Amino acid sequence: MSSSPTEILLPHRPTGTLPAVVTEGDRQGLFEVLSTIPDPRDPRGCRYSLVSILAVAVCAVLAGACTFASVTDWVRNQDQEVWDRLGFSDRVPAATTVWRLLIRIDADVLSRVLARWLLARTAPVTMAGRRWRLVIAVDGKVERGARLADGRQVHLLSAYDTSTGVVLAQVRIDAKSNEIPAFTPLMRLVAAQLGSLQDVLVVADALHAQTGHAELLAADGGHLMVTVKGNQPTLHNQLKSLPWAQIPIGSQTLETGHGRKETRTVKAVTVATPAGWRFPTRSRPSESPGPARSRARPAAKRHT
């Protein structure tokens, strides 16, 4: 069986056995999805279709390509059958053609279109016999090998759906900024992809232990789970004062790597806070309007 990504991404005849679950995304091929991307070129003199070149880029990246040259090398090494499937006849675009076109495509639009397509191709996750919540992991990463026009590396803040493995949205972080201002636009993009943040749990590192983040998610019915460190000293002291020694261990793992051994211990406890947490919380729907009040919330401790 061929290992080419075109076998599953591009239109071709059914091979026999149909998938157990056919989603709307299965019925909508990659070509149809990519055809919604605006073509920035003058239609006069275009030798290759935008859809074909974008399909080449998607398949080549899935196959491990990480540069414009490697994208072109990938398609040149395919046989005539794959070329036909991609929409080429007796020739394929040169590296300069691929480069000139891809740098003009709106990366944000392409990212949203592909994420929406991938989500449509995934069956909903169900967990029988237990409560299940959609968990979105937010983290910032520097893109290896990617450079801006001024030579700077590309720093992205991404939202990752832990149940499907799909990156729902990405926001580029400005050179003179950090991840904190990028959180709100990222969540807006996630809400647009999912339709709502209701009951969604967002997990992030200690940098995002921000009152604004918690208020944003609470207003949309979502939840924020973060590590608390010194950037929230009052809340950190409140959590540190809890009787952790008396709380049983919920989970403990021992990991070895990078020349060291790490023991990770997780404890969880529900606590009543009459004086209130010094961090925004969402009131119960049954509570009457008025000043914001804290309620019982789970608190967790992790030791490394």
PDB file of C-alpha atoms in Angstrom:
ATOM      1  CA  MET A   1       0.000   0.000   0.000  1.00  0.00           C
ATOM      2  CA  SER A   2       1.285   3.461  -0.902  1.00  0.00           C
ATOM      3  CA  SER A   3       2.491   5.653   1.948  1.00  0.00           C
ATOM      4  CA  SER A   4       1.733   8.879   0.087  1.00  0.00           C
ATOM      5  CA  PRO A   5      -0.616  11.266   1.963  1.00  0.00           C
ATOM      6  CA  THR A   6      -2.511  11.699  -1.298  1.00  0.00           C
ATOM      7  CA  GLU A   7      -4.028   8.254  -0.720  1.00  0.00           C
ATOM      8  CA  ILE A   8      -6.201   9.576   2.102  1.00  0.00           C
ATOM      9  CA  LEU A   9      -6.358  13.333   1.481  1.00  0.00           C
ATOM     10  CA  LEU A  10      -7.117  13.647  -2.210  1.00  0.00           C
ATOM     11  CA  PRO A  11     -10.041  12.403  -4.313  1.00  0.00           C
ATOM     12  CA  HIS A  12      -9.696   8.785  -5.405  1.00  0.00           C
ATOM     13  CA  ARG A  13     -11.839   5.720  -5.871  1.00  0.00           C
ATOM     14  CA  PRO A  14     -13.010   3.834  -2.773  1.00  0.00           C
ATOM     15  CA  THR A  15     -10.877   0.758  -2.145  1.00  0.00           C
ATOM     16  CA  GLY A  16     -13.679  -1.309  -0.652  1.00  0.00           C
ATOM     17  CA  THR A  17     -14.225  -1.099   3.129  1.00  0.00           C
ATOM     18  CA  LEU A  18     -15.894   2.101   4.277  1.00  0.00           C
ATOM     19  CA  PRO A  19     -15.071   3.723   7.649  1.00  0.00           C
ATOM     20  CA  ALA A  20     -17.301   2.865  10.596  1.00  0.00           C
ATOM     21  CA  VAL A  21     -18.232   6.530  11.064  1.00  0.00           C
ATOM     22  CA  VAL A  22     -18.581   8.818   8.043  1.00  0.00           C
ATOM     23  CA  THR A  23     -18.473  12.474   9.030  1.00  0.00           C
ATOM     24  CA  GLU A  24     -19.290  15.570   7.008  1.00  0.00           C
ATOM     25  CA  GLY A  25     -15.536  16.132   6.727  1.00  0.00           C
ATOM     26  CA  ASP A  26     -15.148  12.739   5.026  1.00  0.00           C
ATOM     27  CA  ARG A  27     -17.657  13.793   2.417  1.00  0.00           C
ATOM     28  CA  GLN A  28     -15.783  17.048   1.798  1.00  0.00           C
ATOM     29  CA  GLY A  29     -12.403  16.462   0.181  1.00  0.00           C
ATOM     30  CA  LEU A  30      -9.257  18.508   0.687  1.00  0.00           C
ATOM     31  CA  PHE A  31      -9.551  20.081  -2.777  1.00  0.00           C
ATOM     32  CA  GLU A  32     -13.039  21.355  -2.002  1.00  0.00           C
ATOM     33  CA  VAL A  33     -11.857  22.873   1.287  1.00  0.00           C
ATOM     34  CA  LEU A  34      -8.768  24.509  -0.217  1.00  0.00           C
ATOM     35  CA  SER A  35     -10.844  26.015  -3.021  1.00  0.00           C
ATOM     36  CA  THR A  36     -12.277  28.456  -0.462  1.00  0.00           C
ATOM     37  CA  ILE A  37      -8.850  30.091   0.015  1.00  0.00           C
ATOM     38  CA  PRO A  38      -8.668  33.380  -1.954  1.00  0.00           C
ATOM     39  CA  ASP A  39      -6.117  33.312  -4.780  1.00  0.00           C
ATOM     40  CA  PRO A  40      -3.867  36.413  -4.532  1.00  0.00           C
ATOM     41  CA  ARG A  41      -2.621  36.080  -8.134  1.00  0.00           C
ATOM     42  CA  ASP A  42      -3.781  37.782 -11.294  1.00  0.00           C
ATOM     43  CA  PRO A  43      -5.789  35.073 -13.107  1.00  0.00           C
ATOM     44  CA  ARG A  44      -4.016  35.874 -16.366  1.00  0.00           C
ATOM     45  CA  GLY A  45      -1.067  33.629 -17.030  1.00  0.00           C
ATOM     46  CA  CYS A  46      -1.584  31.237 -14.092  1.00  0.00           C
ATOM     47  CA  ARG A  47      -0.121  27.871 -15.091  1.00  0.00           C
ATOM     48  CA  TYR A  48      -0.928  25.974 -11.921  1.00  0.00           C
ATOM     49  CA  SER A  49      -4.084  26.127  -9.855  1.00  0.00           C
ATOM     50  CA  LEU A  50      -3.913  27.453  -6.304  1.00  0.00           C
ATOM     51  CA  VAL A  51      -5.689  24.350  -4.999  1.00  0.00           C
ATOM     52  CA  SER A  52      -3.052  22.044  -6.514  1.00  0.00           C
ATOM     53  CA  ILE A  53      -0.138  23.948  -5.003  1.00  0.00           C
ATOM     54  CA  LEU A  54      -1.804  24.151  -1.584  1.00  0.00           C
ATOM     55  CA  ALA A  55      -2.551  20.425  -1.727  1.00  0.00           C
ATOM     56  CA  VAL A  56       1.119  19.792  -2.520  1.00  0.00           C
ATOM     57  CA  ALA A  57       2.149  21.871   0.493  1.00  0.00           C
ATOM     58  CA  VAL A  58      -0.243  20.039   2.847  1.00  0.00           C
ATOM     59  CA  CYS A  59       0.787  16.560   1.675  1.00  0.00           C
ATOM     60  CA  ALA A  60       4.494  17.388   1.627  1.00  0.00           C
ATOM     61  CA  VAL A  61       4.436  18.791   5.166  1.00  0.00           C
ATOM     62  CA  LEU A  62       2.599  15.678   6.357  1.00  0.00           C
ATOM     63  CA  ALA A  63       5.386  13.664   4.741  1.00  0.00           C
ATOM     64  CA  GLY A  64       8.013  15.621   6.692  1.00  0.00           C
ATOM     65  CA  ALA A  65       8.886  18.580   4.452  1.00  0.00           C
ATOM     66  CA  CYS A  66       9.800  21.738   6.349  1.00  0.00           C
ATOM     67  CA  THR A  67      11.184  24.062   3.632  1.00  0.00           C
ATOM     68  CA  PHE A  68       9.949  25.332   0.278  1.00  0.00           C
ATOM     69  CA  ALA A  69      12.674  23.349  -1.475  1.00  0.00           C
ATOM     70  CA  SER A  70      11.683  20.116   0.282  1.00  0.00           C
ATOM     71  CA  VAL A  71       8.030  20.690  -0.663  1.00  0.00           C
ATOM     72  CA  THR A  72       9.058  20.891  -4.312  1.00  0.00           C
ATOM     73  CA  ASP A  73      11.366  17.878  -3.987  1.00  0.00           C
ATOM     74  CA  TRP A  74       8.496  15.862  -2.541  1.00  0.00           C
ATOM     75  CA  VAL A  75       6.150  16.465  -5.481  1.00  0.00           C
ATOM     76  CA  ARG A  76       8.915  15.925  -8.049  1.00  0.00           C
ATOM     77  CA  ASN A  77       9.621  12.498  -6.569  1.00  0.00           C
ATOM     78  CA  GLN A  78       6.011  11.340  -6.997  1.00  0.00           C
ATOM     79  CA  ASP A  79       4.829   9.275  -9.945  1.00  0.00           C
ATOM     80  CA  GLN A  80       2.439  10.290 -12.704  1.00  0.00           C
ATOM     81  CA  GLU A  81      -0.544   8.844 -10.853  1.00  0.00           C
ATOM     82  CA  VAL A  82       0.052  11.155  -7.889  1.00  0.00           C
ATOM     83  CA  TRP A  83       0.651  14.087 -10.228  1.00  0.00           C
ATOM     84  CA  ASP A  84      -2.717  13.427 -11.851  1.00  0.00           C
ATOM     85  CA  ARG A  85      -4.376  13.264  -8.463  1.00  0.00           C
ATOM     86  CA  LEU A  86      -2.787  16.589  -7.495  1.00  0.00           C
ATOM     87  CA  GLY A  87      -3.959  18.226 -10.732  1.00  0.00           C
ATOM     88  CA  PHE A  88      -0.693  18.328 -12.690  1.00  0.00           C
ATOM     89  CA  SER A  89      -0.103  16.885 -16.154  1.00  0.00           C
ATOM     90  CA  ASP A  90       3.434  16.627 -17.494  1.00  0.00           C
ATOM     91  CA  ARG A  91       5.148  19.131 -15.222  1.00  0.00           C
ATOM     92  CA  VAL A  92       5.124  20.364 -11.631  1.00  0.00           C
ATOM     93  CA  PRO A  93       5.833  23.857 -10.259  1.00  0.00           C
ATOM     94  CA  ALA A  94       9.392  24.973  -9.572  1.00  0.00           C
ATOM     95  CA  ALA A  95      10.531  25.828  -6.048  1.00  0.00           C
ATOM     96  CA  THR A  96      10.401  29.570  -6.803  1.00  0.00           C
ATOM     97  CA  THR A  97       6.780  29.255  -7.978  1.00  0.00           C
ATOM     98  CA  VAL A  98       5.768  27.452  -4.793  1.00  0.00           C
ATOM     99  CA  TRP A  99       7.637  29.989  -2.650  1.00  0.00           C
ATOM    100  CA  ARG A 100       6.192  33.079  -4.389  1.00  0.00           C
ATOM    101  CA  LEU A 101       2.645  31.807  -4.017  1.00  0.00           C
ATOM    102  CA  LEU A 102       2.760  30.413  -0.479  1.00  0.00           C
ATOM    103  CA  ILE A 103       4.265  33.565   1.037  1.00  0.00           C
ATOM    104  CA  ARG A 104       1.310  35.536  -0.334  1.00  0.00           C
ATOM    105  CA  ILE A 105      -1.357  33.281   1.177  1.00  0.00           C
ATOM    106  CA  ASP A 106      -3.047  34.549   4.332  1.00  0.00           C
ATOM    107  CA  ALA A 107      -1.659  32.062   6.876  1.00  0.00           C
ATOM    108  CA  ASP A 108      -4.431  32.776   9.394  1.00  0.00           C
ATOM    109  CA  VAL A 109      -7.160  32.002   6.869  1.00  0.00           C
ATOM    110  CA  LEU A 110      -5.417  28.810   5.753  1.00  0.00           C
ATOM    111  CA  SER A 111      -4.959  27.702   9.371  1.00  0.00           C
ATOM    112  CA  ARG A 112      -8.640  28.257  10.202  1.00  0.00           C
ATOM    113  CA  VAL A 113      -9.827  26.433   7.082  1.00  0.00           C
ATOM    114  CA  LEU A 114      -7.632  23.384   7.703  1.00  0.00           C
ATOM    115  CA  ALA A 115      -8.507  23.243  11.406  1.00  0.00           C
ATOM    116  CA  ARG A 116     -12.216  23.376  10.610  1.00  0.00           C
ATOM    117  CA  TRP A 117     -11.784  20.591   8.047  1.00  0.00           C
ATOM    118  CA  LEU A 118      -9.817  18.390  10.449  1.00  0.00           C
ATOM    119  CA  LEU A 119     -12.423  18.878  13.170  1.00  0.00           C
ATOM    120  CA  ALA A 120     -15.155  17.875  10.742  1.00  0.00           C
ATOM    121  CA  ARG A 121     -13.274  14.644  10.010  1.00  0.00           C
ATOM    122  CA  THR A 122     -13.101  13.592  13.666  1.00  0.00           C
ATOM    123  CA  ALA A 123     -15.871  11.697  15.375  1.00  0.00           C
ATOM    124  CA  PRO A 124     -17.112  13.175  18.689  1.00  0.00           C
ATOM    125  CA  VAL A 125     -15.428  11.749  21.781  1.00  0.00           C
ATOM    126  CA  THR A 126     -17.696   9.902  24.208  1.00  0.00           C
ATOM    127  CA  MET A 127     -16.763   8.483  27.586  1.00  0.00           C
ATOM    128  CA  ALA A 128     -19.379   6.030  28.871  1.00  0.00           C
ATOM    129  CA  GLY A 129     -19.920   5.912  32.604  1.00  0.00           C
ATOM    130  CA  ARG A 130     -17.959   9.018  33.514  1.00  0.00           C
ATOM    131  CA  ARG A 131     -18.081  12.760  33.102  1.00  0.00           C
ATOM    132  CA  TRP A 132     -16.162  14.070  30.094  1.00  0.00           C
ATOM    133  CA  ARG A 133     -15.024  17.621  29.425  1.00  0.00           C
ATOM    134  CA  LEU A 134     -13.379  19.131  26.350  1.00  0.00           C
ATOM    135  CA  VAL A 135      -9.822  20.134  27.314  1.00  0.00           C
ATOM    136  CA  ILE A 136      -7.872  22.692  25.298  1.00  0.00           C
ATOM    137  CA  ALA A 137      -4.140  23.032  26.007  1.00  0.00           C
ATOM    138  CA  VAL A 138      -2.622  26.476  25.398  1.00  0.00           C
ATOM    139  CA  ASP A 139       1.120  26.827  24.966  1.00  0.00           C
ATOM    140  CA  GLY A 140       3.633  29.017  23.188  1.00  0.00           C
ATOM    141  CA  LYS A 141       6.338  27.655  20.919  1.00  0.00           C
ATOM    142  CA  VAL A 142       9.068  29.011  18.680  1.00  0.00           C
ATOM    143  CA  GLU A 143       8.744  27.551  15.186  1.00  0.00           C
ATOM    144  CA  ARG A 144      11.963  25.777  14.290  1.00  0.00           C
ATOM    145  CA  GLY A 145      13.319  26.840  10.920  1.00  0.00           C
ATOM    146  CA  ALA A 146      10.735  29.603  10.393  1.00  0.00           C
ATOM    147  CA  ARG A 147      11.978  33.181  10.075  1.00  0.00           C
ATOM    148  CA  LEU A 148      10.351  36.537   9.504  1.00  0.00           C
ATOM    149  CA  ALA A 149      11.583  39.042   6.944  1.00  0.00           C
ATOM    150  CA  ASP A 150      13.815  40.719   9.548  1.00  0.00           C
ATOM    151  CA  GLY A 151      15.388  37.393  10.551  1.00  0.00           C
ATOM    152  CA  ARG A 152      13.468  36.934  13.808  1.00  0.00           C
ATOM    153  CA  GLN A 153      12.066  33.538  14.727  1.00  0.00           C
ATOM    154  CA  VAL A 154       8.316  32.994  14.628  1.00  0.00           C
ATOM    155  CA  HIS A 155       6.727  32.688  18.092  1.00  0.00           C
ATOM    156  CA  LEU A 156       3.195  31.278  18.158  1.00  0.00           C
ATOM    157  CA  LEU A 157       0.600  30.766  20.872  1.00  0.00           C
ATOM    158  CA  SER A 158      -1.436  27.671  20.013  1.00  0.00           C
ATOM    159  CA  ALA A 159      -4.640  26.039  21.250  1.00  0.00           C
ATOM    160  CA  TYR A 160      -4.558  22.229  21.046  1.00  0.00           C
ATOM    161  CA  ASP A 161      -7.611  19.994  21.331  1.00  0.00           C
ATOM    162  CA  THR A 162      -6.369  17.148  23.528  1.00  0.00           C
ATOM    163  CA  SER A 163      -9.174  14.791  22.476  1.00  0.00           C
ATOM    164  CA  THR A 164      -8.672  14.997  18.700  1.00  0.00           C
ATOM    165  CA  GLY A 165      -5.065  16.164  18.380  1.00  0.00           C
ATOM    166  CA  VAL A 166      -6.128  19.127  16.236  1.00  0.00           C
ATOM    167  CA  VAL A 167      -4.545  22.571  16.657  1.00  0.00           C
ATOM    168  CA  LEU A 168      -7.691  24.686  16.713  1.00  0.00           C
ATOM    169  CA  ALA A 169      -6.017  28.082  16.358  1.00  0.00           C
ATOM    170  CA  GLN A 170      -2.689  29.873  16.454  1.00  0.00           C
ATOM    171  CA  VAL A 171      -1.766  33.500  17.086  1.00  0.00           C
ATOM    172  CA  ARG A 172       1.608  35.017  16.283  1.00  0.00           C
ATOM    173  CA  ILE A 173       3.187  36.899  19.169  1.00  0.00           C
ATOM    174  CA  ASP A 174       4.600  40.331  18.418  1.00  0.00           C
ATOM    175  CA  ALA A 175       8.321  40.904  18.843  1.00  0.00           C
ATOM    176  CA  LYS A 176       7.904  43.435  21.654  1.00  0.00           C
ATOM    177  CA  SER A 177       5.177  41.526  23.464  1.00  0.00           C
ATOM    178  CA  ASN A 178       4.591  38.164  25.160  1.00  0.00           C
ATOM    179  CA  GLU A 179       1.973  35.415  25.316  1.00  0.00           C
ATOM    180  CA  ILE A 180      -0.408  37.206  27.698  1.00  0.00           C
ATOM    181  CA  PRO A 181      -1.979  39.706  25.235  1.00  0.00           C
ATOM    182  CA  ALA A 182      -2.295  36.922  22.639  1.00  0.00           C
ATOM    183  CA  PHE A 183      -4.527  34.804  24.902  1.00  0.00           C
ATOM    184  CA  THR A 184      -7.759  36.729  24.272  1.00  0.00           C
ATOM    185  CA  PRO A 185      -7.593  36.713  20.439  1.00  0.00           C
ATOM    186  CA  LEU A 186      -6.614  33.047  20.584  1.00  0.00           C
ATOM    187  CA  MET A 187      -9.678  32.191  22.664  1.00  0.00           C
ATOM    188  CA  ARG A 188     -11.882  34.137  20.260  1.00  0.00           C
ATOM    189  CA  LEU A 189     -10.575  32.010  17.398  1.00  0.00           C
ATOM    190  CA  VAL A 190     -11.165  28.829  19.413  1.00  0.00           C
ATOM    191  CA  ALA A 191     -14.731  29.924  20.187  1.00  0.00           C
ATOM    192  CA  ALA A 192     -15.297  30.552  16.475  1.00  0.00           C
ATOM    193  CA  GLN A 193     -14.074  27.033  15.644  1.00  0.00           C
ATOM    194  CA  LEU A 194     -16.075  25.263  18.368  1.00  0.00           C
ATOM    195  CA  GLY A 195     -19.096  27.537  18.298  1.00  0.00           C
ATOM    196  CA  SER A 196     -18.786  28.267  22.033  1.00  0.00           C
ATOM    197  CA  LEU A 197     -16.460  27.988  25.024  1.00  0.00           C
ATOM    198  CA  GLN A 198     -19.264  26.663  27.220  1.00  0.00           C
ATOM    199  CA  ASP A 199     -17.906  23.983  29.595  1.00  0.00           C
ATOM    200  CA  VAL A 200     -14.514  23.993  27.843  1.00  0.00           C
ATOM    201  CA  LEU A 201     -11.526  23.553  30.166  1.00  0.00           C
ATOM    202  CA  VAL A 202      -8.427  25.531  29.132  1.00  0.00           C
ATOM    203  CA  VAL A 203      -5.118  24.436  30.657  1.00  0.00           C
ATOM    204  CA  ALA A 204      -1.998  26.605  30.513  1.00  0.00           C
ATOM    205  CA  ASP A 205       1.264  27.256  32.344  1.00  0.00           C
ATOM    206  CA  ALA A 206       1.841  29.687  35.218  1.00  0.00           C
ATOM    207  CA  LEU A 207       2.336  32.669  32.898  1.00  0.00           C
ATOM    208  CA  HIS A 208      -1.394  32.571  32.142  1.00  0.00           C
ATOM    209  CA  ALA A 209      -2.526  32.690  35.770  1.00  0.00           C
ATOM    210  CA  GLN A 210      -4.106  36.045  34.965  1.00  0.00           C
ATOM    211  CA  THR A 211      -7.356  37.433  36.341  1.00  0.00           C
ATOM    212  CA  GLY A 212      -8.287  38.712  32.877  1.00  0.00           C
ATOM    213  CA  HIS A 213      -7.969  35.231  31.419  1.00  0.00           C
ATOM    214  CA  ALA A 214     -10.188  33.729  34.113  1.00  0.00           C
ATOM    215  CA  GLU A 215     -12.820  36.435  33.689  1.00  0.00           C
ATOM    216  CA  LEU A 216     -12.794  36.017  29.896  1.00  0.00           C
ATOM    217  CA  LEU A 217     -13.424  32.276  30.077  1.00  0.00           C
ATOM    218  CA  ALA A 218     -15.960  32.538  32.918  1.00  0.00           C
ATOM    219  CA  ALA A 219     -17.968  35.069  30.918  1.00  0.00           C
ATOM    220  CA  ASP A 220     -18.226  32.542  28.067  1.00  0.00           C
ATOM    221  CA  GLY A 221     -18.998  29.604  30.362  1.00  0.00           C
ATOM    222  CA  GLY A 222     -15.499  28.111  30.198  1.00  0.00           C
ATOM    223  CA  HIS A 223     -12.949  27.177  32.861  1.00  0.00           C
ATOM    224  CA  LEU A 224      -9.256  27.929  33.386  1.00  0.00           C
ATOM    225  CA  MET A 225      -6.772  25.526  34.974  1.00  0.00           C
ATOM    226  CA  VAL A 226      -3.279  26.920  35.569  1.00  0.00           C
ATOM    227  CA  THR A 227      -0.224  26.435  37.737  1.00  0.00           C
ATOM    228  CA  VAL A 228       0.037  29.137  40.391  1.00  0.00           C
ATOM    229  CA  LYS A 229       3.468  30.610  41.099  1.00  0.00           C
ATOM    230  CA  GLY A 230       4.973  33.893  42.218  1.00  0.00           C
ATOM    231  CA  ASN A 231       3.188  36.017  39.606  1.00  0.00           C
ATOM    232  CA  GLN A 232       0.063  35.619  41.788  1.00  0.00           C
ATOM    233  CA  PRO A 233       1.595  35.949  45.292  1.00  0.00           C
ATOM    234  CA  THR A 234      -1.654  36.281  47.272  1.00  0.00           C
ATOM    235  CA  LEU A 235      -3.301  33.293  45.623  1.00  0.00           C
ATOM    236  CA  HIS A 236      -0.037  31.343  45.849  1.00  0.00           C
ATOM    237  CA  ASN A 237       0.153  31.951  49.607  1.00  0.00           C
ATOM    238  CA  GLN A 238      -3.481  30.944  50.047  1.00  0.00           C
ATOM    239  CA  LEU A 239      -2.916  27.651  48.251  1.00  0.00           C
ATOM    240  CA  LYS A 240       0.400  27.036  49.985  1.00  0.00           C
ATOM    241  CA  SER A 241      -1.256  27.391  53.399  1.00  0.00           C
ATOM    242  CA  LEU A 242      -3.629  24.469  52.751  1.00  0.00           C
ATOM    243  CA  PRO A 243      -2.899  21.302  54.784  1.00  0.00           C
ATOM    244  CA  TRP A 244      -1.313  19.397  51.902  1.00  0.00           C
ATOM    245  CA  ALA A 245       0.417  16.906  54.231  1.00  0.00           C
ATOM    246  CA  GLN A 246      -2.986  15.645  55.355  1.00  0.00           C
ATOM    247  CA  ILE A 247      -4.327  15.243  51.804  1.00  0.00           C
ATOM    248  CA  PRO A 248      -3.922  11.795  50.215  1.00  0.00           C
ATOM    249  CA  ILE A 249      -1.947  11.390  47.010  1.00  0.00           C
ATOM    250  CA  GLY A 250      -4.145  11.174  43.942  1.00  0.00           C
ATOM    251  CA  SER A 251      -1.426  10.293  41.443  1.00  0.00           C
ATOM    252  CA  GLN A 252       2.346   9.897  41.542  1.00  0.00           C
ATOM    253  CA  THR A 253       4.781   9.174  38.723  1.00  0.00           C
ATOM    254  CA  LEU A 254       8.543   8.758  38.517  1.00  0.00           C
ATOM    255  CA  GLU A 255      10.234   9.883  35.316  1.00  0.00           C
ATOM    256  CA  THR A 256      13.854   9.727  34.249  1.00  0.00           C
ATOM    257  CA  GLY A 257      15.266  11.977  31.558  1.00  0.00           C
ATOM    258  CA  HIS A 258      17.757  14.711  30.754  1.00  0.00           C
ATOM    259  CA  GLY A 259      20.111  13.335  33.379  1.00  0.00           C
ATOM    260  CA  ARG A 260      17.711  13.608  36.310  1.00  0.00           C
ATOM    261  CA  LYS A 261      14.872  11.807  38.037  1.00  0.00           C
ATOM    262  CA  GLU A 262      11.577  13.564  38.662  1.00  0.00           C
ATOM    263  CA  THR A 263       8.806  12.537  41.012  1.00  0.00           C
ATOM    264  CA  ARG A 264       5.491  14.161  40.166  1.00  0.00           C
ATOM    265  CA  THR A 265       2.838  14.073  42.860  1.00  0.00           C
ATOM    266  CA  VAL A 266      -0.714  15.320  42.326  1.00  0.00           C
ATOM    267  CA  LYS A 267      -3.140  15.994  45.158  1.00  0.00           C
ATOM    268  CA  ALA A 268      -6.632  17.436  44.836  1.00  0.00           C
ATOM    269  CA  VAL A 269      -8.976  18.844  47.433  1.00  0.00           C
ATOM    270  CA  THR A 270     -12.200  20.838  47.543  1.00  0.00           C
ATOM    271  CA  VAL A 271     -12.057  23.686  50.033  1.00  0.00           C
ATOM    272  CA  ALA A 272     -14.515  26.233  51.409  1.00  0.00           C
ATOM    273  CA  THR A 273     -13.267  29.806  51.286  1.00  0.00           C
ATOM    274  CA  PRO A 274     -15.488  32.069  53.456  1.00  0.00           C
ATOM    275  CA  ALA A 275     -13.081  34.979  53.006  1.00  0.00           C
ATOM    276  CA  GLY A 276     -12.896  34.355  49.270  1.00  0.00           C
ATOM    277  CA  TRP A 277     -10.090  33.437  46.905  1.00  0.00           C
ATOM    278  CA  ARG A 278      -8.090  36.392  45.687  1.00  0.00           C
ATOM    279  CA  PHE A 279      -8.812  35.311  42.153  1.00  0.00           C
ATOM    280  CA  PRO A 280     -11.967  35.684  40.037  1.00  0.00           C
ATOM    281  CA  THR A 281     -14.477  32.823  40.133  1.00  0.00           C
ATOM    282  CA  ARG A 282     -17.829  32.253  38.563  1.00  0.00           C
ATOM    283  CA  SER A 283     -20.891  32.235  40.816  1.00  0.00           C
ATOM    284  CA  ARG A 284     -23.526  29.520  40.685  1.00  0.00           C
ATOM    285  CA  PRO A 285     -26.379  30.328  38.269  1.00  0.00           C
ATOM    286  CA  SER A 286     -28.830  30.148  41.199  1.00  0.00           C
ATOM    287  CA  GLU A 287     -27.074  32.872  43.131  1.00  0.00           C
ATOM    288  CA  SER A 288     -28.625  36.306  43.004  1.00  0.00           C
ATOM    289  CA  PRO A 289     -26.825  39.159  41.246  1.00  0.00           C
ATOM    290  CA  GLY A 290     -24.467  41.171  43.353  1.00  0.00           C
ATOM    291  CA  PRO A 291     -20.816  41.438  44.277  1.00  0.00           C
ATOM    292  CA  ALA A 292     -18.685  38.548  43.037  1.00  0.00           C
ATOM    293  CA  ARG A 293     -18.405  35.806  45.667  1.00  0.00           C
ATOM    294  CA  SER A 294     -16.091  32.839  45.838  1.00  0.00           C
ATOM    295  CA  ARG A 295     -17.383  29.303  46.280  1.00  0.00           C
ATOM    296  CA  ALA A 296     -15.899  25.876  46.885  1.00  0.00           C
ATOM    297  CA  ARG A 297     -13.271  25.164  44.253  1.00  0.00           C
ATOM    298  CA  PRO A 298     -10.859  22.301  43.623  1.00  0.00           C
ATOM    299  CA  ALA A 299      -7.250  23.102  44.372  1.00  0.00           C
ATOM    300  CA  ALA A 300      -4.339  20.941  43.273  1.00  0.00           C
ATOM    301  CA  LYS A 301      -0.709  20.670  44.201  1.00  0.00           C
ATOM    302  CA  ARG A 302       2.042  19.248  42.040  1.00  0.00           C
ATOM    303  CA  HIS A 303       5.489  18.556  43.390  1.00  0.00           C
ATOM    304  CA  THR A 304       8.471  18.110  41.087  1.00  0.00           C
TER     305      THR A 304
END
